[in-house]
Structure formats: C-alpha cells, structure tokens
Amino acid sequence: MSATGKAVLYSYWRSSCSWRVRIALNLKEIPYDIKPISIIKEDGEQHSNEFRKINPMERVPALYIDNHTLIESMNILQYLEETRPTPPLMPADPVERARMREICEVIVSGIQPLQNIGVLSYIEKERRKEWPQHWITKGFTAVEKLLSSSAGKYCVGDEITLADCCLVPQMYNAQKFHVNLEPFSTILRVGRHLEHHPAFTATHPNNQPDCPSEQAIKRGE
C-alpha cells in the first residue's frame, strides 16, 4: 500500500488496459493512488530494472493491493471481483456471465493487443493508421454482433459489468485511430449511456495526473 494506506495502481494515462482497472476501482469505491509509468518511449520507465521487478512483462497496469502486486488487467479485474464482490461487475446468471466474458475476450485478446504501442512500433510508419483501423473494425464487428443479443442499457443487460469496463476504453482507441463507428449502433448506444457515468469520466485518460496539459485542455474545451 501507499503511505496513505491506499492501493497503488501503476498506470499510463492513455493505456486502455490501465483504464479498465481504474473504472473498476472507482465503481467498487476502492481508494487508490496512481503511480504514473511512461510507456511511450523505447527507454521508458516500464523497461527500468525497478519496474521489471513489479511487472516482468514491462507493461501497465500493475496493482499493489492487499500486500500483493498483481499484473494483467483481466486478472486484476477478476481479483477485485472475487475479493470485493459489491457492487458486482459480473452477472449472476451463468449464461450472461459467459456472454460478458466473450465480449471482454474479443476486446482484450482480439483487438487491443493488435493496436497497442508495442505492436505499432514494428509496423511500417505509413501503415500505422491503416493497421489499427483494420483490426478495431474487425473486432467491433464481432462485438456489435454479440451485443445484439446481450445488451440492454449496457453490454449485458441493464447493469454495468466488466464488459463495459473493457468497451469504453476500446471506443476511445477507435476514436483515436479515426475508425468509422457509424456501423456499430449498439456499441455507440451503450457508450452514450456510459460516457457521463462518474466512474468512467473520473478515470478518463484526460483526467489522469500524467495526462499532458494540452490534452486535458483540449478535452475541457
């Protein structure tokens, strides 16, 4: 824990994986401090010997909580759900829970890794817009299909779940890469319900302590 007795989240302001965890921490009203880790440079903090001891994969997020350091966003989210089940972020019904996991998996495994900083650094510069647009569009086509049978107000019914924690950050990435979201009406509808929720606005990248000032100002305009 930090000096204040809170959990410590190692996070980068624009990391969608970190944002998922920030949302869940806020929804569950778990006090935490942010330890910003810059991942944008090849020699960034995530590659330091100090941080490698925290996360051998040299990535964010990592969460220090309950005298343990946890890595990988979905692992962290599941731990929070198991240790702090109120409010629940997983449906009680087994089928709905499976649907929620499907949506999470498509985003977490099928979209985000293919458009993150590490992968894009190996893509030719002239393709660094086309590449993420292709994979986000492909993944969102699948998500839209899944939501057509699971969504209510949110991704799965009318209660916020881990699927929503994953969807909103990926929508942010889609907008960052100028993906056309018009074909995804259900994704957009769910996103509109979530965009002004306090747990989602407070954890937005532009509201993070390591967000560049010009970016934060741009959001406030």
Short mmCIF file of C-alpha atoms in Angstrom, two decimals, residues 60-211:
data_model
loop_
_atom_site.label_atom_id
_atom_site.label_comp_id
_atom_site.label_asym_id
_atom_site.label_seq_id
_atom_site.Cartn_x
_atom_site.Cartn_y
_atom_site.Cartn_z
CA VAL A 60 0.95 -1.45 -17.30
CA PRO A 61 -1.20 -1.85 -15.36
CA ALA A 62 0.07 -3.37 -12.17
CA LEU A 63 -1.84 -3.06 -8.92
CA TYR A 64 -0.41 -3.28 -5.42
CA ILE A 65 -3.26 -4.24 -3.12
CA ASP A 66 -3.72 -6.43 -0.05
CA ASN A 67 0.09 -6.72 0.24
CA HIS A 68 0.27 -8.30 -3.21
CA THR A 69 1.29 -6.96 -6.61
CA LEU A 70 -0.97 -8.12 -9.43
CA ILE A 71 -0.41 -7.76 -13.17
CA GLU A 72 -2.55 -8.15 -16.34
CA SER A 73 -5.75 -6.14 -16.41
CA MET A 74 -8.26 -9.01 -16.61
CA ASN A 75 -6.52 -10.86 -13.82
CA ILE A 76 -6.71 -7.71 -11.69
CA LEU A 77 -10.39 -7.18 -12.53
CA GLN A 78 -11.23 -10.76 -11.58
CA TYR A 79 -9.31 -10.45 -8.31
CA LEU A 80 -11.23 -7.30 -7.42
CA GLU A 81 -14.50 -9.06 -8.20
CA GLU A 82 -13.57 -12.06 -6.07
CA THR A 83 -12.31 -10.07 -3.09
CA ARG A 84 -14.72 -7.14 -3.26
CA PRO A 85 -17.91 -8.52 -4.82
CA THR A 86 -20.04 -5.46 -4.05
CA PRO A 87 -21.15 -3.92 -6.28
CA PRO A 88 -20.96 -6.93 -8.59
CA LEU A 89 -19.41 -6.43 -12.02
CA MET A 90 -20.27 -9.91 -13.27
CA PRO A 91 -23.81 -11.18 -13.90
CA ALA A 92 -25.19 -13.83 -11.57
CA ASP A 93 -26.64 -15.87 -14.42
CA PRO A 94 -24.02 -18.31 -15.84
CA VAL A 95 -25.05 -17.72 -19.45
CA GLU A 96 -24.97 -13.94 -19.08
CA ARG A 97 -21.62 -14.27 -17.35
CA ALA A 98 -20.32 -16.29 -20.29
CA ARG A 99 -21.63 -13.63 -22.72
CA MET A 100 -19.84 -10.97 -20.70
CA ARG A 101 -16.59 -12.95 -20.88
CA GLU A 102 -16.99 -13.31 -24.66
CA ILE A 103 -17.20 -9.56 -25.10
CA CYS A 104 -14.23 -8.99 -22.80
CA GLU A 105 -12.18 -11.62 -24.61
CA VAL A 106 -12.81 -10.22 -28.07
CA ILE A 107 -11.66 -6.78 -26.90
CA VAL A 108 -8.83 -7.85 -24.60
CA SER A 109 -7.36 -10.56 -26.83
CA GLY A 110 -8.73 -9.88 -30.30
CA ILE A 111 -8.45 -6.09 -30.63
CA GLN A 112 -6.31 -4.26 -28.07
CA PRO A 113 -3.05 -6.23 -28.41
CA LEU A 114 -3.01 -5.68 -32.17
CA GLN A 115 -3.15 -1.88 -31.90
CA ASN A 116 -1.04 -1.16 -28.85
CA ILE A 117 2.17 0.83 -28.82
CA GLY A 118 4.44 -2.22 -28.77
CA VAL A 119 2.92 -3.74 -31.89
CA LEU A 120 2.64 -0.48 -33.81
CA SER A 121 6.34 0.20 -33.29
CA TYR A 122 7.02 -2.80 -35.54
CA ILE A 123 4.60 -1.66 -38.26
CA GLU A 124 5.79 0.48 -41.16
CA LYS A 125 5.05 4.13 -40.41
CA GLU A 126 2.82 4.50 -43.47
CA ARG A 127 0.58 1.68 -42.18
CA ARG A 128 0.26 2.81 -38.56
CA LYS A 129 -3.22 4.18 -39.17
CA GLU A 130 -4.49 1.51 -41.56
CA TRP A 131 -3.35 -1.37 -39.30
CA PRO A 132 -5.29 -0.43 -36.13
CA GLN A 133 -8.31 0.67 -38.17
CA HIS A 134 -8.48 -2.79 -39.76
CA TRP A 135 -8.25 -4.74 -36.50
CA ILE A 136 -10.53 -2.47 -34.50
CA THR A 137 -13.18 -2.60 -37.23
CA LYS A 138 -12.91 -6.38 -37.44
CA GLY A 139 -13.17 -6.74 -33.68
CA PHE A 140 -16.00 -4.26 -33.29
CA THR A 141 -17.95 -6.10 -35.98
CA ALA A 142 -17.83 -9.13 -33.71
CA VAL A 143 -18.63 -7.12 -30.58
CA GLU A 144 -21.62 -5.50 -32.28
CA LYS A 145 -22.95 -8.96 -33.15
CA LEU A 146 -22.50 -10.16 -29.57
CA LEU A 147 -24.19 -7.07 -28.15
CA SER A 148 -27.18 -7.57 -30.43
CA SER A 149 -28.26 -10.46 -28.21
CA SER A 150 -26.83 -9.43 -24.83
CA ALA A 151 -27.16 -5.67 -24.47
CA GLY A 152 -29.76 -3.80 -22.52
CA LYS A 153 -28.77 -0.38 -21.31
CA TYR A 154 -25.22 -1.69 -21.04
CA CYS A 155 -23.22 -4.51 -22.64
CA VAL A 156 -25.01 -7.26 -20.76
CA GLY A 157 -28.45 -6.27 -19.60
CA ASP A 158 -29.05 -3.16 -17.54
CA GLU A 159 -26.21 -3.44 -15.03
CA ILE A 160 -22.61 -2.35 -15.60
CA THR A 161 -20.22 -5.28 -15.93
CA LEU A 162 -16.58 -5.90 -16.73
CA ALA A 163 -17.56 -5.86 -20.40
CA ASP A 164 -18.38 -2.17 -20.08
CA CYS A 165 -15.04 -1.58 -18.36
CA CYS A 166 -13.40 -3.02 -21.48
CA LEU A 167 -15.66 -1.46 -24.11
CA VAL A 168 -15.33 2.23 -23.26
CA PRO A 169 -11.50 2.32 -23.37
CA GLN A 170 -11.59 0.49 -26.69
CA MET A 171 -14.05 3.02 -28.06
CA TYR A 172 -11.56 5.72 -27.05
CA ASN A 173 -8.88 3.89 -29.03
CA ALA A 174 -11.19 3.60 -32.02
CA GLN A 175 -11.74 7.35 -31.99
CA LYS A 176 -8.01 7.97 -31.58
CA PHE A 177 -7.35 5.99 -34.76
CA HIS A 178 -10.29 7.60 -36.62
CA VAL A 179 -12.27 4.39 -37.00
CA ASN A 180 -15.72 4.86 -38.52
CA LEU A 181 -18.11 3.83 -35.73
CA GLU A 182 -21.35 4.55 -37.60
CA PRO A 183 -21.96 0.86 -38.47
CA PHE A 184 -21.85 -0.07 -34.78
CA SER A 185 -25.12 1.34 -33.50
CA THR A 186 -25.34 -0.85 -30.38
CA ILE A 187 -21.77 -0.08 -29.35
CA LEU A 188 -22.49 3.64 -29.75
CA ARG A 189 -25.74 3.37 -27.78
CA VAL A 190 -24.06 1.59 -24.88
CA GLY A 191 -21.19 4.08 -25.00
CA ARG A 192 -23.61 7.00 -24.72
CA HIS A 193 -25.11 5.51 -21.58
CA LEU A 194 -21.67 5.16 -20.02
CA GLU A 195 -19.81 8.27 -21.12
CA HIS A 196 -21.19 10.53 -18.37
CA HIS A 197 -21.14 7.94 -15.58
CA PRO A 198 -18.90 9.30 -12.77
CA ALA A 199 -16.69 6.19 -12.66
CA PHE A 200 -15.99 6.50 -16.38
CA THR A 201 -15.49 10.27 -16.53
CA ALA A 202 -13.22 10.39 -13.46
CA THR A 203 -10.99 7.72 -14.94
CA HIS A 204 -10.88 9.12 -18.48
CA PRO A 205 -7.30 9.41 -19.80
CA ASN A 206 -7.52 13.20 -19.97
CA ASN A 207 -8.33 13.34 -16.26
CA GLN A 208 -5.20 11.46 -15.18
CA PRO A 209 -2.26 13.08 -13.34
CA ASP A 210 0.19 12.17 -16.13
CA CYS A 211 -2.01 13.47 -18.95
#
